[in-house]
mmCIF file of C-alpha atoms in Angstrom:
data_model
loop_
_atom_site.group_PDB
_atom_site.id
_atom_site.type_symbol
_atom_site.label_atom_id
_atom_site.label_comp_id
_atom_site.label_asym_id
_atom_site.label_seq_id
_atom_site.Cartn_x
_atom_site.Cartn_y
_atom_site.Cartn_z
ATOM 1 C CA UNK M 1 225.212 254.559 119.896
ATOM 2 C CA UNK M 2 224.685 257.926 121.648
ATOM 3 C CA UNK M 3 221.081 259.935 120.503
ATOM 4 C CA UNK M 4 221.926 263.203 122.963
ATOM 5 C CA UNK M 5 224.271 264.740 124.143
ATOM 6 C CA UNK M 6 222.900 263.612 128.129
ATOM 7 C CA UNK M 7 223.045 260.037 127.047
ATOM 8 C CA UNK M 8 227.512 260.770 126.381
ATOM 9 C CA UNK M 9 227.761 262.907 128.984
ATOM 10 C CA UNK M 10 226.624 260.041 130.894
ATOM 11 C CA UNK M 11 228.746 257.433 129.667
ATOM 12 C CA UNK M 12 231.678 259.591 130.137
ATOM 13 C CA UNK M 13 230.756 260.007 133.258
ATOM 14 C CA UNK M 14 229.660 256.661 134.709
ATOM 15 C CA UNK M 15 231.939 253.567 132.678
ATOM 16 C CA UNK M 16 234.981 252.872 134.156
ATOM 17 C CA UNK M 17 236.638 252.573 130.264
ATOM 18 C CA UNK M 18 236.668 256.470 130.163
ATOM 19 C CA UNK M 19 239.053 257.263 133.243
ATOM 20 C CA UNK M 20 241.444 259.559 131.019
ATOM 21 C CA UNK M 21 238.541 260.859 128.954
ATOM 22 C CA UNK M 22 236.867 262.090 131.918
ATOM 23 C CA UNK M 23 240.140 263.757 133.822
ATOM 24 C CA UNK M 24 240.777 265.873 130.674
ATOM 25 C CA UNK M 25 237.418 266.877 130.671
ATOM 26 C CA UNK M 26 237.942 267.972 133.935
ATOM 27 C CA UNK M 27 240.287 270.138 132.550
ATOM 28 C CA UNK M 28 237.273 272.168 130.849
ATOM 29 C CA UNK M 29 235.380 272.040 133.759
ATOM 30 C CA UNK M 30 232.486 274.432 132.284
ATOM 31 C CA UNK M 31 232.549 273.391 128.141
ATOM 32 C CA UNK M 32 229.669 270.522 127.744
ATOM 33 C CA UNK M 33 230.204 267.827 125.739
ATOM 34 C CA UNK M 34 228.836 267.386 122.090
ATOM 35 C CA UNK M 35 228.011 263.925 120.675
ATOM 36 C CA UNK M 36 227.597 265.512 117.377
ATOM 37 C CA UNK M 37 231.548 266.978 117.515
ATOM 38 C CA UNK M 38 232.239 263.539 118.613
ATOM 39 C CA UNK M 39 230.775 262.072 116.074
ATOM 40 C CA UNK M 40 231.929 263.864 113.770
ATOM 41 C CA UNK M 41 235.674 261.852 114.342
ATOM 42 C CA UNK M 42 234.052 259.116 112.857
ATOM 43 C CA UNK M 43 234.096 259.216 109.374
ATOM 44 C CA UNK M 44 237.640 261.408 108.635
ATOM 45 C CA UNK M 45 240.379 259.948 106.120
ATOM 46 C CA UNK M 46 243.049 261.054 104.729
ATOM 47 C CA UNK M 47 240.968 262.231 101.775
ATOM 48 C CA UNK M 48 238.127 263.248 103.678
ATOM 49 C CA UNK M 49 239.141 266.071 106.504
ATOM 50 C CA UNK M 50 236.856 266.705 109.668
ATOM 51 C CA UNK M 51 233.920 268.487 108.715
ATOM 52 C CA UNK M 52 230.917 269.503 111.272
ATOM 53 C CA UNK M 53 228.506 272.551 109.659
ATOM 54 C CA UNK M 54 226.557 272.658 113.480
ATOM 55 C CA UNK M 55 229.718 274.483 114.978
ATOM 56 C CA UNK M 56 231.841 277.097 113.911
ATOM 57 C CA UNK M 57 236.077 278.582 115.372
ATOM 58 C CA UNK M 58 237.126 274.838 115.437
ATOM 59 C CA UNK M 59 240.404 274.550 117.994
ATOM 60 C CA UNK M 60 241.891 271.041 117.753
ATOM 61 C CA UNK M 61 243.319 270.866 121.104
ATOM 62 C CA UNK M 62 245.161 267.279 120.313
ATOM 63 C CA UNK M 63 247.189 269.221 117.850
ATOM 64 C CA UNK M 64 248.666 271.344 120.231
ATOM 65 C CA UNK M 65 252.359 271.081 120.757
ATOM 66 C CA UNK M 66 254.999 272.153 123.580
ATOM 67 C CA UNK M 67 255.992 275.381 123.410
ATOM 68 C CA UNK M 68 259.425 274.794 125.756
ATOM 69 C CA UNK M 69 261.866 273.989 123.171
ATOM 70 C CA UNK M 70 264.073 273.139 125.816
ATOM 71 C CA UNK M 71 262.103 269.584 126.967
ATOM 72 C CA UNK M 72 262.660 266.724 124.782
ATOM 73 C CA UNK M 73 259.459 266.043 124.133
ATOM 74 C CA UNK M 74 258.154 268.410 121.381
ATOM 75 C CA UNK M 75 254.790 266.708 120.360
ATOM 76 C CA UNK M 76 251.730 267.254 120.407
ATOM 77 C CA UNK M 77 248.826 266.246 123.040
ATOM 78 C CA UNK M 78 247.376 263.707 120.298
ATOM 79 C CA UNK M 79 250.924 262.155 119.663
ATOM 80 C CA UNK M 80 251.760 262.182 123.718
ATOM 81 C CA UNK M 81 248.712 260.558 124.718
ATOM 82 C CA UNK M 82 249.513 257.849 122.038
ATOM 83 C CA UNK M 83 252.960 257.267 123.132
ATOM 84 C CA UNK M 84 252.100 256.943 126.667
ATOM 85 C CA UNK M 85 249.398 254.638 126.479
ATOM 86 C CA UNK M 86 248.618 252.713 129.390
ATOM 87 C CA UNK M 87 250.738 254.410 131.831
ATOM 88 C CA UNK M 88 249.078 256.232 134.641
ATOM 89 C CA UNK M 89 246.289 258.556 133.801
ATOM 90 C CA UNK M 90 247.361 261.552 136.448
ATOM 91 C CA UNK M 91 251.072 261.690 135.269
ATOM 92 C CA UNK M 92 249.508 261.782 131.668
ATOM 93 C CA UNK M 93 246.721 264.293 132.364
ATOM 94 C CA UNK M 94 249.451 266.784 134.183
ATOM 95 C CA UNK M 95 251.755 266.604 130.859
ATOM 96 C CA UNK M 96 248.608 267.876 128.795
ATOM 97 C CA UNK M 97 247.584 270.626 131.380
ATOM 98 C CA UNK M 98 250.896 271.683 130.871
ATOM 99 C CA UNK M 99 250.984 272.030 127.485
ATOM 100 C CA UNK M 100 247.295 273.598 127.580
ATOM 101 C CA UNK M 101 249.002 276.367 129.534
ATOM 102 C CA UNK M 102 251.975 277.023 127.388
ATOM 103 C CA UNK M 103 249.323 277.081 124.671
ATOM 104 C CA UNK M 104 247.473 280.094 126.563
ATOM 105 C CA UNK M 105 245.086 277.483 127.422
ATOM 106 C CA UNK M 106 245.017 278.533 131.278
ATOM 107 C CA UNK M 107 243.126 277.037 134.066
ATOM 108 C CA UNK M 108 240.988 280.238 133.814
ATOM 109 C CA UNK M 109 240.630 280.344 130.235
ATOM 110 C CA UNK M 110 239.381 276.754 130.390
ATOM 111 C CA UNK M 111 236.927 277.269 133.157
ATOM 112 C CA UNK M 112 235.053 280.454 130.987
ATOM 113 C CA UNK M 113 234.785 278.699 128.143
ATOM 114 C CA UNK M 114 231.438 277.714 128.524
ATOM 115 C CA UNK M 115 229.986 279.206 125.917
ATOM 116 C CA UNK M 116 231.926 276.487 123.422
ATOM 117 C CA UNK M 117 231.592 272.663 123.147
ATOM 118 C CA UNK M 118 233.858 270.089 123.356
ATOM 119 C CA UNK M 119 234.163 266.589 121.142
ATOM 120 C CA UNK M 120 236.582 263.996 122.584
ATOM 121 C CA UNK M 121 237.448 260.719 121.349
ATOM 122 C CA UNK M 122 239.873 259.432 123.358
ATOM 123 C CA UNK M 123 240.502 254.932 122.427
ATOM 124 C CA UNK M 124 243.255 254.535 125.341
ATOM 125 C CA UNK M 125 243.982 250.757 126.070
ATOM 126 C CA UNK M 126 242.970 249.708 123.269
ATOM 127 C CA UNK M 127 245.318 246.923 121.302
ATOM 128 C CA UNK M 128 245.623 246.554 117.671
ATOM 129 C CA UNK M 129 246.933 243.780 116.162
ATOM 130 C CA UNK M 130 246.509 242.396 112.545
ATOM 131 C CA UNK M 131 243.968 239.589 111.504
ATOM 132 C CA UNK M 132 245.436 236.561 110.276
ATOM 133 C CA UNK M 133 241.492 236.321 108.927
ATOM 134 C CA UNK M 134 242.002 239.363 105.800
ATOM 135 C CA UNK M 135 245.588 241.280 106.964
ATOM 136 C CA UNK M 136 242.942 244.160 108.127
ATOM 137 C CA UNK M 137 243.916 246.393 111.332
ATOM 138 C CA UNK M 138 241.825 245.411 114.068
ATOM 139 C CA UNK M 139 241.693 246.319 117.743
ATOM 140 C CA UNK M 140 241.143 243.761 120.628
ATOM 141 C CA UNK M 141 237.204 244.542 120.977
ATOM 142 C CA UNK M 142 236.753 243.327 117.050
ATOM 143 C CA UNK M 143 235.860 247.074 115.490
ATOM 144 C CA UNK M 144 237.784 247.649 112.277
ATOM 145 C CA UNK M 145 239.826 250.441 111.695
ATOM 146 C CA UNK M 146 240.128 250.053 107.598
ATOM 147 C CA UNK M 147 238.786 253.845 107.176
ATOM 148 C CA UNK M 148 242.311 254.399 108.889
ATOM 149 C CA UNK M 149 244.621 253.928 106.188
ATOM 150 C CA UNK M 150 248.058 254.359 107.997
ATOM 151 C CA UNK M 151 249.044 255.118 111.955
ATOM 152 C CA UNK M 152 249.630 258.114 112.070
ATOM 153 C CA UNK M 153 246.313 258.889 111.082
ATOM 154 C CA UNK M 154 244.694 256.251 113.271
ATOM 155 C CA UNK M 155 246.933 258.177 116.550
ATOM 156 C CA UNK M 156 245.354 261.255 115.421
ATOM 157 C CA UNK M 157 241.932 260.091 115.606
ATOM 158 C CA UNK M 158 242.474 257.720 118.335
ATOM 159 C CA UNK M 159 243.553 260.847 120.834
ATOM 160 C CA UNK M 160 241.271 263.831 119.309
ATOM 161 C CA UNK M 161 239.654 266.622 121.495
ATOM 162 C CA UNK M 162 237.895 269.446 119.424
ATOM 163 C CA UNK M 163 236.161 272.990 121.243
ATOM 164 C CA UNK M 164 233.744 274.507 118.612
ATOM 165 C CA UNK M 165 231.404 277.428 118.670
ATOM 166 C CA UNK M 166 227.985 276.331 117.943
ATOM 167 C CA UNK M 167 226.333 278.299 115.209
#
């Protein structure tokens, strides 16, 4: 789909699908995008874990959690964007950059790291529902999510954001 890492960038960029996509990358305002980190979402399972051999100090961001035991809400970014699905993107956006910060994960720590990369697959309002066809998990736009063998899998890679070291 995308041969370089221009040709995402772009995408991102440009199609009005990728509103919450681009505002957390705005959040990383100096770490380029990878298609090959991105990629790399593509093929994990439960019995086959995230693997990329072009990049090195992997930081799954979506994993991070809030640090304020005192909120209710004690998931992580992955699990928050999930639950809050189509609701507005700024309100959503604000909850991670808060977490980013209580993860050390400052405004200036984010601007210098330009020296990583960052892989983002973000599939926000996006419906699944179950054929009647073969009892598969589908979404809306007809691409099969069968390598996703439960939900809570599927939320993980649905909401996934990456920063690597390339090698």
């Amino acid at each position: 789909m995308f041969n370089s890492d221009t040709a995402y960038t772009n995408y991102l960029k440009t199609a009005s699908t990728q509103r919450l996509k681009r505002a957390i990358l705005k959040l990383f305002p100096n770490t380029p995008v990878s298609v090959s980190l991105f990629r790399s979402f593509d093929n994990v399972t439960a019995t086959k874990p995230f693997a990329n051999t072009s990049y090195t100090d992997f930081v799954n961001i979506s994993s991070l959690n809030r640090t304020d035991t005192s909120s209710n809400f004690n998931r992580s970014i992955g699990a928050y964007l999930n639950s809050t699905a189509l609701k507005p993107v700024s309100s959503r956006v604000a909850t991670v950059e808060k977490i980013l910060d209580e993860n050390g994960y400052t405004a200036s720590k984010r601007a210098s790291m330009s020296n990583d990369v960052i892989g983002i697959q973000i599939a926000d309002d996006v419906v699944y529902e179950t054929s009647d066809k073969d009892n598969e998990n589908v979404m809306y736009s007809g691409l099969k999510l069968s390598q996703y063998p439960n939900s809570s899998i599927g939320e993980s890679l649905n909401y996934h954001i990456t920063i690597a070291k390339a090698k």
